[in-house]
Tab-separated table of N, CA and C in Angstrom:
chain	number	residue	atom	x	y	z
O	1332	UNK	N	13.605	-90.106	39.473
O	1332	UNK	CA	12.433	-90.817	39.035
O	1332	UNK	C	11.878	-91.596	40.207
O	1333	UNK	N	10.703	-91.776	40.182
O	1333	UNK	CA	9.661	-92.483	41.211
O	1333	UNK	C	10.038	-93.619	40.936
O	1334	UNK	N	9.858	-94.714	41.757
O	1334	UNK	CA	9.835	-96.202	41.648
O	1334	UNK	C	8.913	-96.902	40.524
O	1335	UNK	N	7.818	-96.107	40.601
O	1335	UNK	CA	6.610	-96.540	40.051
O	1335	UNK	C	6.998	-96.386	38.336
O	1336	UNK	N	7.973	-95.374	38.258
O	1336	UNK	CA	7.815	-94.391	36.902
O	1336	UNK	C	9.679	-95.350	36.122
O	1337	UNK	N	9.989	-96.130	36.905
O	1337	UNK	CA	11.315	-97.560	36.590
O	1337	UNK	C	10.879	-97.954	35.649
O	1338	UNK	N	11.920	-98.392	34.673
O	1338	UNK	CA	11.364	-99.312	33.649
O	1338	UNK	C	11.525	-100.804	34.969
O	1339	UNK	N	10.745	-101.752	34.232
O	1339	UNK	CA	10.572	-102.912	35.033
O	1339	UNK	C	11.606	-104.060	34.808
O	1340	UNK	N	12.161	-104.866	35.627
O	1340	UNK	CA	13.131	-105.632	35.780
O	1340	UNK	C	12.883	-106.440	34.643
O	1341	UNK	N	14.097	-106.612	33.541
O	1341	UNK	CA	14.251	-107.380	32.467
O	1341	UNK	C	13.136	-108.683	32.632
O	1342	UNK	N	12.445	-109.249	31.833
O	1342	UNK	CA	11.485	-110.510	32.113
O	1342	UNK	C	10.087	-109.846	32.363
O	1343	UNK	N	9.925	-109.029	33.285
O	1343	UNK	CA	8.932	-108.758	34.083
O	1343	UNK	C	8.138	-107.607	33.085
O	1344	UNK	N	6.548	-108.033	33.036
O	1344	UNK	CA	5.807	-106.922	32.099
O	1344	UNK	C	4.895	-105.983	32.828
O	1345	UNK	N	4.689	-104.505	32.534
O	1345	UNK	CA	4.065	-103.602	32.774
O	1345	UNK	C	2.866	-104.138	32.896
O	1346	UNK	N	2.063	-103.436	34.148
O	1346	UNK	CA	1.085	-103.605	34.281
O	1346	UNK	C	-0.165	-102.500	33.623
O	1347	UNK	N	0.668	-101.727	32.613
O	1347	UNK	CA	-0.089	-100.736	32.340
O	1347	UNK	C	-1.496	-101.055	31.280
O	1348	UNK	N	-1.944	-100.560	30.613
O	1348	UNK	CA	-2.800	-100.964	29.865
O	1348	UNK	C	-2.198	-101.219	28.645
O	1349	UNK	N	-1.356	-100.078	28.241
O	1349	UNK	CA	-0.751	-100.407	26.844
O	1349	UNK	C	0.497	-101.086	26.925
O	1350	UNK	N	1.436	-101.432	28.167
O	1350	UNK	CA	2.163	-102.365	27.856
O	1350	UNK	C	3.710	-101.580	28.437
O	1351	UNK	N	3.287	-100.496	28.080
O	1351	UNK	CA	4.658	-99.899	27.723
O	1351	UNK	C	4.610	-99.224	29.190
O	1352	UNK	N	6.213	-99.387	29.579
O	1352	UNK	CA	6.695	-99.141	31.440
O	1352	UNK	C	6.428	-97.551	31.561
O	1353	UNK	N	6.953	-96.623	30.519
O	1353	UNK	CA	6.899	-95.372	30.845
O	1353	UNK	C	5.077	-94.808	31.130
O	1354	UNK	N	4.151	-95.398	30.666
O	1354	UNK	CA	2.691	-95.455	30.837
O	1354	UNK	C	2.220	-95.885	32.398
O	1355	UNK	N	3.712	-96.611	32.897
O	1355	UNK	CA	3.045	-96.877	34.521
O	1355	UNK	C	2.752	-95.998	35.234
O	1356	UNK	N	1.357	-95.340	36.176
O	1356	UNK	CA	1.594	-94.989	37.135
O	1356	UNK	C	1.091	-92.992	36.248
O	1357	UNK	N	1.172	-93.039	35.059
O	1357	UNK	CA	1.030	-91.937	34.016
O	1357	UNK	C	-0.070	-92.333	33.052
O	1358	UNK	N	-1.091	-92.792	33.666
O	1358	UNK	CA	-2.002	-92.727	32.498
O	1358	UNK	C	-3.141	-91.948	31.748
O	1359	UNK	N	-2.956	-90.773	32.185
O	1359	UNK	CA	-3.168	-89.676	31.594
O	1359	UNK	C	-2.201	-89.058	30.890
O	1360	UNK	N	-1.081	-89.271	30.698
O	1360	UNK	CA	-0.103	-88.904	29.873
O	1360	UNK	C	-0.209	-89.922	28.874
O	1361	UNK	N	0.159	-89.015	27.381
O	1361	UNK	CA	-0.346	-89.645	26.125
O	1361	UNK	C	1.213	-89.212	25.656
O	1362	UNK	N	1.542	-90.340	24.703
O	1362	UNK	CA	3.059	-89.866	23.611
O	1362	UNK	C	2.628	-90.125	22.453
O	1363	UNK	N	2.404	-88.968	21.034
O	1363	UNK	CA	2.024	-89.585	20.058
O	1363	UNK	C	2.772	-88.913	18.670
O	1364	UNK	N	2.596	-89.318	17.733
O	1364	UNK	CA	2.989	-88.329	16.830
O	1364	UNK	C	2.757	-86.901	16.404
O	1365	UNK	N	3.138	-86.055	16.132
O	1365	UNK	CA	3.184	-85.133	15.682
O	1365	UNK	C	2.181	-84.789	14.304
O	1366	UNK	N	1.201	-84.146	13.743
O	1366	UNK	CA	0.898	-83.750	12.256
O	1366	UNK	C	1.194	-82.400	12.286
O	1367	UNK	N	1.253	-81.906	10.916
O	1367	UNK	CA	0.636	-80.734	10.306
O	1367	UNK	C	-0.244	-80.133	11.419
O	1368	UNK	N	-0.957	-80.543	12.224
O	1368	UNK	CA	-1.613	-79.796	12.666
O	1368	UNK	C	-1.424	-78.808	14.100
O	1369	UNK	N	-0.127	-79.701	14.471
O	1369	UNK	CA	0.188	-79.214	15.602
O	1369	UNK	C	1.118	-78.165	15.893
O	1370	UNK	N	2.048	-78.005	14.241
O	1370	UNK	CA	2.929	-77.351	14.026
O	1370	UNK	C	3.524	-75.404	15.425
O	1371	UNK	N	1.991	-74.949	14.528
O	1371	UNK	CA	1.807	-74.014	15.454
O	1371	UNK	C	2.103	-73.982	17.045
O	1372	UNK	N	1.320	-74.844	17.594
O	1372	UNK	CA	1.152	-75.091	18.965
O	1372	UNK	C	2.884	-75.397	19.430
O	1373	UNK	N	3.393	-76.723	18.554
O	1373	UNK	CA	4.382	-76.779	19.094
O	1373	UNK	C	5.756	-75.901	18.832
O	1374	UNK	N	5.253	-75.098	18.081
O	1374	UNK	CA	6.483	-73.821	18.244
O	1374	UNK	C	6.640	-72.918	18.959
O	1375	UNK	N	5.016	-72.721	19.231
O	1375	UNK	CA	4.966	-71.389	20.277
O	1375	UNK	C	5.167	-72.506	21.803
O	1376	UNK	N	5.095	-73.753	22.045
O	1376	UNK	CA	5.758	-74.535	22.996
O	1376	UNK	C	7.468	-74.245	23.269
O	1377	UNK	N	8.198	-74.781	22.297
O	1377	UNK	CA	9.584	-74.579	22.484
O	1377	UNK	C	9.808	-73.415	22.675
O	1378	UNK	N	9.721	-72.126	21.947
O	1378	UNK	CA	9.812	-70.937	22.805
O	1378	UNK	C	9.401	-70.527	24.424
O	1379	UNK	N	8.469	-71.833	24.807
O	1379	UNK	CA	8.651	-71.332	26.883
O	1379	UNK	C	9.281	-72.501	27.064
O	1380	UNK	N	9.407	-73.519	26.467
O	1380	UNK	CA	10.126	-75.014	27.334
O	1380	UNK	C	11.299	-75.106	26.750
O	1381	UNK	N	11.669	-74.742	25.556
O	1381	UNK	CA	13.069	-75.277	24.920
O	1381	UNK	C	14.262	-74.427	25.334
O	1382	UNK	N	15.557	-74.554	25.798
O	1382	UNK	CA	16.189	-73.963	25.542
O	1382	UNK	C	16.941	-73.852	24.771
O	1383	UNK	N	17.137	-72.068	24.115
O	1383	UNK	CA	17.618	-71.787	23.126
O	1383	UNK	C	16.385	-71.858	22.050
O	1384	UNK	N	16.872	-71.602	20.752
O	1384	UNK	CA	16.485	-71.583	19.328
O	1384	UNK	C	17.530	-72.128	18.154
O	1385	UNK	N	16.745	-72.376	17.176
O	1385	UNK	CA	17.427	-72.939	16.239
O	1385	UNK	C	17.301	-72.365	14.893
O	1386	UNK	N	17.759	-72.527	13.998
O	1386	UNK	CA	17.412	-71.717	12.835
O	1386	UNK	C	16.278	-72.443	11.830
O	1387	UNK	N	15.840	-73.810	12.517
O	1387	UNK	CA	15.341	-74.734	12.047
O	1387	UNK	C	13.562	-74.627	12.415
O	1388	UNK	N	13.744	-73.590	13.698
O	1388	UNK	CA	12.503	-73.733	14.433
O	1388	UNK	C	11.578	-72.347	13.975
O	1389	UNK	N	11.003	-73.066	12.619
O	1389	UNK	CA	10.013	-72.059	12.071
O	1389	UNK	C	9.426	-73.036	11.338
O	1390	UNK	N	8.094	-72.902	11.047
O	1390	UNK	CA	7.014	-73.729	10.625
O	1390	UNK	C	7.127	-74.029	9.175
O	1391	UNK	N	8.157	-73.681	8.418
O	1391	UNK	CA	8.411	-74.692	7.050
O	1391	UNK	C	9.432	-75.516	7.423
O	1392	UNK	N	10.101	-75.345	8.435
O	1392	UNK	CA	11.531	-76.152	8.685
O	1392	UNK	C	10.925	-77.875	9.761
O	1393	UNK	N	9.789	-77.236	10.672
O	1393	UNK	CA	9.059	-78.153	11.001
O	1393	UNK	C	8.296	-78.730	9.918
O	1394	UNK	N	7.542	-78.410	9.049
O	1394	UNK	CA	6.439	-78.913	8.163
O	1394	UNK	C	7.700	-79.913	7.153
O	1395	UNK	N	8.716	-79.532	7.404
O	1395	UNK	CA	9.142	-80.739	6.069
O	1395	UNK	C	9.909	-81.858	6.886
O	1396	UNK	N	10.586	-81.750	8.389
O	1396	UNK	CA	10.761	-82.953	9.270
O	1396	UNK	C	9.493	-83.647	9.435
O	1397	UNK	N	8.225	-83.318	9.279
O	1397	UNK	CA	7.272	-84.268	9.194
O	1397	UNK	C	6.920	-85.091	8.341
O	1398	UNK	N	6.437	-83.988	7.405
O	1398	UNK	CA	6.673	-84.181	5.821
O	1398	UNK	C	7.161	-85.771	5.208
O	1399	UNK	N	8.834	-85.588	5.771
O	1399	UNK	CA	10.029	-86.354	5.196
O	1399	UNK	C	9.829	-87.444	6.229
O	1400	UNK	N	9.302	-87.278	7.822
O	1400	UNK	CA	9.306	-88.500	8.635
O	1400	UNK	C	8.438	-88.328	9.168
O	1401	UNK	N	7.337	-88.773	9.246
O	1401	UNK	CA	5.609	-88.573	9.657
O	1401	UNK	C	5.817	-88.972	11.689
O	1402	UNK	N	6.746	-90.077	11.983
O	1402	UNK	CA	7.026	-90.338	13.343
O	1402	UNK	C	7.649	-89.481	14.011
O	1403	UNK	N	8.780	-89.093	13.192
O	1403	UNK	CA	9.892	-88.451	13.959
O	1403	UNK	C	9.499	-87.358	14.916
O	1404	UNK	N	8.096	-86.581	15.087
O	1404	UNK	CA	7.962	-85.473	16.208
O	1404	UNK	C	7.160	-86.109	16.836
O	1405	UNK	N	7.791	-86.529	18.329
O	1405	UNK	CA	6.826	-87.448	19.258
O	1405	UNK	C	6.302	-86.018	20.190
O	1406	UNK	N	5.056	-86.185	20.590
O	1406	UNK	CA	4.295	-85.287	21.375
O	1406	UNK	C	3.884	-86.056	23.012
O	1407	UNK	N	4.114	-85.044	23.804
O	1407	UNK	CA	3.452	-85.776	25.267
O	1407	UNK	C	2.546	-84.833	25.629
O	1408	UNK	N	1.231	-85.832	25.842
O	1408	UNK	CA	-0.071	-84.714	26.315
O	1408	UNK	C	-0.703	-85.135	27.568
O	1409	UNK	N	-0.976	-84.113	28.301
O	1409	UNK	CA	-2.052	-84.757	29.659
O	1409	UNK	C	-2.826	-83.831	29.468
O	1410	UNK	N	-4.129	-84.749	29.780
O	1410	UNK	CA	-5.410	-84.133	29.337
O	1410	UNK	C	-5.180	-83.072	28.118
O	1411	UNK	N	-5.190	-83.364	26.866
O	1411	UNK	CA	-5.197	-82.528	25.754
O	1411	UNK	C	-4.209	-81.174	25.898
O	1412	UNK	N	-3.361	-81.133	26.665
O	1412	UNK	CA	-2.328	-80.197	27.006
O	1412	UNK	C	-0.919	-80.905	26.570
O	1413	UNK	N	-0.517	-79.876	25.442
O	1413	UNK	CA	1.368	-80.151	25.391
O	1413	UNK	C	2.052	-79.898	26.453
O	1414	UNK	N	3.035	-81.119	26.912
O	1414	UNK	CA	3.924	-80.673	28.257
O	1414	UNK	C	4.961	-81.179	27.568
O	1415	UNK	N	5.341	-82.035	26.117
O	1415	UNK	CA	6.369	-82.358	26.418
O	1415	UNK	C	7.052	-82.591	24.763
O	1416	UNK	N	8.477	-82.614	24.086
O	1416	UNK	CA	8.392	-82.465	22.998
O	1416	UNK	C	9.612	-83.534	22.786
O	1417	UNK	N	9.846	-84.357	21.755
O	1417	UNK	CA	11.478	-84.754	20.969
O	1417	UNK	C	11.346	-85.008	19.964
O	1418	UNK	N	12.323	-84.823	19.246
O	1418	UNK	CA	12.251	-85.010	18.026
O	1418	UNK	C	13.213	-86.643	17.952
O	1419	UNK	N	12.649	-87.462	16.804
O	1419	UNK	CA	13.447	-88.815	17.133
O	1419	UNK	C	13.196	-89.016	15.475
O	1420	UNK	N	14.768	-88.437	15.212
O	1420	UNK	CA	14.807	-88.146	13.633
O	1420	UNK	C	15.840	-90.051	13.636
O	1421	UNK	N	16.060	-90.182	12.117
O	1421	UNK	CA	16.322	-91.466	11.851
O	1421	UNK	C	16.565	-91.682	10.146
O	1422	UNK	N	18.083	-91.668	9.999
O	1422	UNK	CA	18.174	-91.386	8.473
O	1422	UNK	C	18.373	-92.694	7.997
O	1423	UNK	N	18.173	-93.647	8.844
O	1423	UNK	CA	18.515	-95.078	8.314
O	1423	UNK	C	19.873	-95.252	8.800
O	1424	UNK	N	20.645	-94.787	9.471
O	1424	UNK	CA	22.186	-95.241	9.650
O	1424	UNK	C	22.052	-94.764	10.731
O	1425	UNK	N	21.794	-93.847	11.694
O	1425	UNK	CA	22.297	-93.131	12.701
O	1425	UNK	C	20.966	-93.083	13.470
O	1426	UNK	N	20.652	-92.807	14.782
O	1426	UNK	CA	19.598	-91.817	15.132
O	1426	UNK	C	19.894	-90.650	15.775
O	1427	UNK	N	19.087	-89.584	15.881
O	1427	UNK	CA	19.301	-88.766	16.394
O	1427	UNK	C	18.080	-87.870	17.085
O	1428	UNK	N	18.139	-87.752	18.242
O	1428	UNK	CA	17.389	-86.817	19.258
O	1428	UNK	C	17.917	-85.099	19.374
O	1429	UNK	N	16.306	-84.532	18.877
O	1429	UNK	CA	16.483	-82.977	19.192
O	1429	UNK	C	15.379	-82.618	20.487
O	1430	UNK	N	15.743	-81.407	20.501
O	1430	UNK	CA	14.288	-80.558	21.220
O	1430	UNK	C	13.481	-81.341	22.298
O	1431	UNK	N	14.452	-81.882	23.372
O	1431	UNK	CA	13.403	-82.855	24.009
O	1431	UNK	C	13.257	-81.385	25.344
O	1432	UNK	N	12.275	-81.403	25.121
O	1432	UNK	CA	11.695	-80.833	26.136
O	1432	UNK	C	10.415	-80.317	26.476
O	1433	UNK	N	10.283	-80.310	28.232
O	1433	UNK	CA	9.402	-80.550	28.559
O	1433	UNK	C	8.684	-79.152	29.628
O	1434	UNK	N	7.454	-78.924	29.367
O	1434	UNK	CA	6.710	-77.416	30.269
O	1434	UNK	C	7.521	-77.334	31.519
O	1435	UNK	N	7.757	-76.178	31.977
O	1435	UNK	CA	8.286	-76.250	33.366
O	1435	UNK	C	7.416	-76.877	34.699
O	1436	UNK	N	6.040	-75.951	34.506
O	1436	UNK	CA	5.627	-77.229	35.600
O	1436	UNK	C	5.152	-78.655	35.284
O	1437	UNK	N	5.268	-78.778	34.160
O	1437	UNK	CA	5.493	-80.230	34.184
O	1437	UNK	C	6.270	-81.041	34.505
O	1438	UNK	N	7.677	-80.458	34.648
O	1438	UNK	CA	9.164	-80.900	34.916
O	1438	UNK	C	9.459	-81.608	36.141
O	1439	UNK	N	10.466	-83.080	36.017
O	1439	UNK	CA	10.470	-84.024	36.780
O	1439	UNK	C	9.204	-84.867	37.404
O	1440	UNK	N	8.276	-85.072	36.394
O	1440	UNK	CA	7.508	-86.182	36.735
O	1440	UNK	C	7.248	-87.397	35.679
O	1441	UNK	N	8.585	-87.042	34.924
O	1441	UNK	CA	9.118	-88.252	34.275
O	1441	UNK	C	8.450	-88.424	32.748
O	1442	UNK	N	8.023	-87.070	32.573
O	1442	UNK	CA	7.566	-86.908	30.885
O	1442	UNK	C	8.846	-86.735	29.968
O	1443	UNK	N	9.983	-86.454	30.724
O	1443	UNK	CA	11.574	-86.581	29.667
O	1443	UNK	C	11.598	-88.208	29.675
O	1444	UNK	N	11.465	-88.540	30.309
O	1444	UNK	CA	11.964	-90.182	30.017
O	1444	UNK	C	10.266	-91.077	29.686
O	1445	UNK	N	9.677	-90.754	29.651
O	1445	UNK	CA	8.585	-91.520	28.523
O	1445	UNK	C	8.719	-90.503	27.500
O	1446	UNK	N	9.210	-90.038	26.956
O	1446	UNK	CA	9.475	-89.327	25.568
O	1446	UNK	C	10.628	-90.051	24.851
O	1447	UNK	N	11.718	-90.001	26.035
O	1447	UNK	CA	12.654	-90.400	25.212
O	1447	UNK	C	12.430	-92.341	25.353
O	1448	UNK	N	11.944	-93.030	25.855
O	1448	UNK	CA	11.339	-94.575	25.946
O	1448	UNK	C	10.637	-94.709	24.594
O	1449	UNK	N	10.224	-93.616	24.134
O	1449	UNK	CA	9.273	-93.688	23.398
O	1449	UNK	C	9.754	-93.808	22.085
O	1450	UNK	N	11.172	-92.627	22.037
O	1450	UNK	CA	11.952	-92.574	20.555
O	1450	UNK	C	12.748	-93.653	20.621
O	1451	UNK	N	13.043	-94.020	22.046
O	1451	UNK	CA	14.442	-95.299	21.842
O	1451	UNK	C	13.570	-96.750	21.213
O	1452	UNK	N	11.977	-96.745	21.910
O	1452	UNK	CA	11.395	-97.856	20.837
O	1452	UNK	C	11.357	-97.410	19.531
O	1453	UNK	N	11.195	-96.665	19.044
O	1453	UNK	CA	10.584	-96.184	17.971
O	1453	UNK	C	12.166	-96.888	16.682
O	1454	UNK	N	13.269	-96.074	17.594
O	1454	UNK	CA	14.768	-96.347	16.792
O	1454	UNK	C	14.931	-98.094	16.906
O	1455	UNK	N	14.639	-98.833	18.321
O	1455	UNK	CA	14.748	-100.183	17.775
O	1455	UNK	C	13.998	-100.646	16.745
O	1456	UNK	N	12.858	-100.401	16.824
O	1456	UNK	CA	11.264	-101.021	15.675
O	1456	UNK	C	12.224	-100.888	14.083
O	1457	UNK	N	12.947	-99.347	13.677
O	1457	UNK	CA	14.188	-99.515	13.168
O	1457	UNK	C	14.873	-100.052	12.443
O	1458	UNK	N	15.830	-100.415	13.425
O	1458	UNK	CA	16.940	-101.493	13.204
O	1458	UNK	C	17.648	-100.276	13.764
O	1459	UNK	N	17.343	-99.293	14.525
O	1459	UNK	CA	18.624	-98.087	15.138
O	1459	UNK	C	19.395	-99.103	16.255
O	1460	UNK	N	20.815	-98.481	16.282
O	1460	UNK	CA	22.152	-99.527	16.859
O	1460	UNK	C	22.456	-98.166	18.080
O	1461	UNK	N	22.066	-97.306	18.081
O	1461	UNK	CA	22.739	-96.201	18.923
O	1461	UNK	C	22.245	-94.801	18.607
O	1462	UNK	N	21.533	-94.312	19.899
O	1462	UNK	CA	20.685	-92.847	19.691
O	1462	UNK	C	21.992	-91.454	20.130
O	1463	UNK	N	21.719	-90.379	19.709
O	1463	UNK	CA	22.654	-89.228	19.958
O	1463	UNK	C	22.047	-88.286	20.458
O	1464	UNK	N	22.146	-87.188	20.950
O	1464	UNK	CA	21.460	-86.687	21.623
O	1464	UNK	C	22.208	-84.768	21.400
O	1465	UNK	N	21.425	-83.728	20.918
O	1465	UNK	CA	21.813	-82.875	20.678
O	1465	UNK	C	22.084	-81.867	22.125
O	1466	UNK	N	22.643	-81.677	22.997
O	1466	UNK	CA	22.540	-81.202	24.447
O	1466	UNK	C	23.524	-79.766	24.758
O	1467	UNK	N	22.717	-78.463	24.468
O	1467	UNK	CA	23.580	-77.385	25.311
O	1467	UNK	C	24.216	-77.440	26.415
O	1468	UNK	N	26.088	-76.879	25.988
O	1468	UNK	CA	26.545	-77.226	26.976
O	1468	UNK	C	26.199	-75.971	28.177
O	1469	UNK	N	25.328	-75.534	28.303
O	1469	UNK	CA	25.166	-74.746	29.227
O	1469	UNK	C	24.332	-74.748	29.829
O	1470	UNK	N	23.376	-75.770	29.197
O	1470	UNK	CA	22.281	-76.249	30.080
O	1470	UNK	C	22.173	-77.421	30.874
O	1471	UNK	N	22.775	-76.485	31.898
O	1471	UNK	CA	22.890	-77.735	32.980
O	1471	UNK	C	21.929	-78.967	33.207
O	1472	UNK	N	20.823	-78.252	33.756
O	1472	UNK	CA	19.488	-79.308	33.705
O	1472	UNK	C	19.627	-80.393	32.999
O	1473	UNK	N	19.470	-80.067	31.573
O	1473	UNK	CA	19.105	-80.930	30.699
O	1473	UNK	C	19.860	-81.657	30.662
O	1474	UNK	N	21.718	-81.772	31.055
O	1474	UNK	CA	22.731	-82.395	30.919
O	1474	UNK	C	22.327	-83.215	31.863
O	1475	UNK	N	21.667	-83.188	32.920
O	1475	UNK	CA	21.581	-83.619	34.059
O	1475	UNK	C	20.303	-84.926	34.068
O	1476	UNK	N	19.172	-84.689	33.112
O	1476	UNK	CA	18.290	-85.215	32.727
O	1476	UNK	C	18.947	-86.281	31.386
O	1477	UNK	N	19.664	-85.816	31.088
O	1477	UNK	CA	20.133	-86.642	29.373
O	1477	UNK	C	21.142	-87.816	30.133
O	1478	UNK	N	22.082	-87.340	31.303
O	1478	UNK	CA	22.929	-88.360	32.559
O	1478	UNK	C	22.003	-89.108	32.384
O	1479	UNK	N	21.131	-88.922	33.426
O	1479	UNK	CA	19.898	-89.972	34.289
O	1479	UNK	C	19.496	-90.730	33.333
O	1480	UNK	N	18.913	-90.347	31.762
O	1480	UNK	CA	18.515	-91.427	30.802
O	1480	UNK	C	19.442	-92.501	30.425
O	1481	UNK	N	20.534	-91.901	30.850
O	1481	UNK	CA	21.758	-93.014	30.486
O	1481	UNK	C	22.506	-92.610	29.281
O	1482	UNK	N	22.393	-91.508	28.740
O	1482	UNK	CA	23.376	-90.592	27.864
O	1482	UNK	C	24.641	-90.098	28.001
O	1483	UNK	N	25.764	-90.499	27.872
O	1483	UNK	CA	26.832	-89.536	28.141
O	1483	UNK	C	27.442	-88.893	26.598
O	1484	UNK	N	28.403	-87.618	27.238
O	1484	UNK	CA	29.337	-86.834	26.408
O	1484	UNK	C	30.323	-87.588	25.885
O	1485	UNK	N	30.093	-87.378	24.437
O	1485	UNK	CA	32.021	-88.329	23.626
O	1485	UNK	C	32.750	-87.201	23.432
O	1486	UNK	N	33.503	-87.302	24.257
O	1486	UNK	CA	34.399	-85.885	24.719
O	1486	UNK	C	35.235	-85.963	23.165
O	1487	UNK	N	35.694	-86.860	22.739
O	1487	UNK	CA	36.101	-86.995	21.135
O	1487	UNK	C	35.652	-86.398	19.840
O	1488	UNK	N	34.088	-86.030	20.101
O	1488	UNK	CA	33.684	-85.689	19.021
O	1488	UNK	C	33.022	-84.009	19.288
O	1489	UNK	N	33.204	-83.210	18.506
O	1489	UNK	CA	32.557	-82.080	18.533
O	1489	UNK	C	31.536	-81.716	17.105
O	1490	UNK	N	30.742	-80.965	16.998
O	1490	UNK	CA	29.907	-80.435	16.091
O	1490	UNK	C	30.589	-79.503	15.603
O	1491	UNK	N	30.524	-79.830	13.957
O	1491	UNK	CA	30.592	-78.706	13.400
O	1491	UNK	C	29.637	-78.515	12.525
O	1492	UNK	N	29.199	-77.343	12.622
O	1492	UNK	CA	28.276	-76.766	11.757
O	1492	UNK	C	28.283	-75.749	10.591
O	1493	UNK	N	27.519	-75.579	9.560
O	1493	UNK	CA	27.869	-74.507	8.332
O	1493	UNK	C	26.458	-74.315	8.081
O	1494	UNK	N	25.807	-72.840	8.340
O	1494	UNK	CA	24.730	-72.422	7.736
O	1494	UNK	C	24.552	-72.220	6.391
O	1495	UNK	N	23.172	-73.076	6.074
O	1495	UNK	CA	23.455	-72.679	4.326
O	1495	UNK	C	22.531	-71.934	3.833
O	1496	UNK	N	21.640	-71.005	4.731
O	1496	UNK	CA	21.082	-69.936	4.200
O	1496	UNK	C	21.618	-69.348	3.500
């Protein structure tokens, strides 16, 4: 990350317009919610930026995470262009981060971390105590990007999963 693109020393406030540090220095980059309307766009997105697929990532499985949490799909746009995606789901006890990802050439100019700035306010506003983060272990990158946010592996816990199609 750029100097410019730091969150700012505890005390000290952004000089941005809206306030918020990840907006420094990016103000043509927009983070907003997700509707119904974007559904489309952002599926045929994760198929070039996301890695992997999910069984989740089809447009009724999106239409009812909105549906059920109108915030939870944060969007990053420059100039009216998707570059960047997370999901910042929140069942009241837990939070949890999916699908953060971002266009390739958009990559490393710090649209992963005003995305995720964006869900970690979103989980304090809340009352969220601790975000999780869904991360292929084979995707290096992203392991590497989820480090830098200040994420680590609880080597203790593993996923288990049961399809209930």
């Amino acid at each position: 990350m750029t100097p410019d693109r730091r969150r700012p020393a505890r005390g000290k406030r952004s000089t941005a317009r809206s306030g918020r540090w990840w907006d420094r220095g990016m103000t043509d980059l927009q983070v907003r919610a997700g509707t119904p309307a974007d559904l489309d766009a952002v599926l045929a997105f994760w198929k070039g930026a996301a890695e992997g697929t999910s069984i989740s990532d089809d447009t009724d499985g999106v239409a009812r995470l909105v549906a059920r949490d109108p915030e939870s799909l944060l969007l990053a746009e420059r100039s009216g262009e998707l570059v960047g995606t997370v999901i910042a789901g929140f069942d009241g006890w837990r939070c949890h981060l999916y699908r953060l990802a971002v266009h390739p050439e958009h990559r490393r100019q710090g649209i992963g971390g005003a995305l995720l700035a964006a869900a970690e306010e979103r989980f304090r506003a809340l009352g969220g105590r601790r975000g999780d983060a869904m991360v292929l272990d084979r995707n290096e990158p992203a392991r590497h990007a989820w480090r830098a946010a200040g994420y680590a592996p609880e080597p203790q816990w593993s996923r288990w999963v049961k399809h209930l199609g």
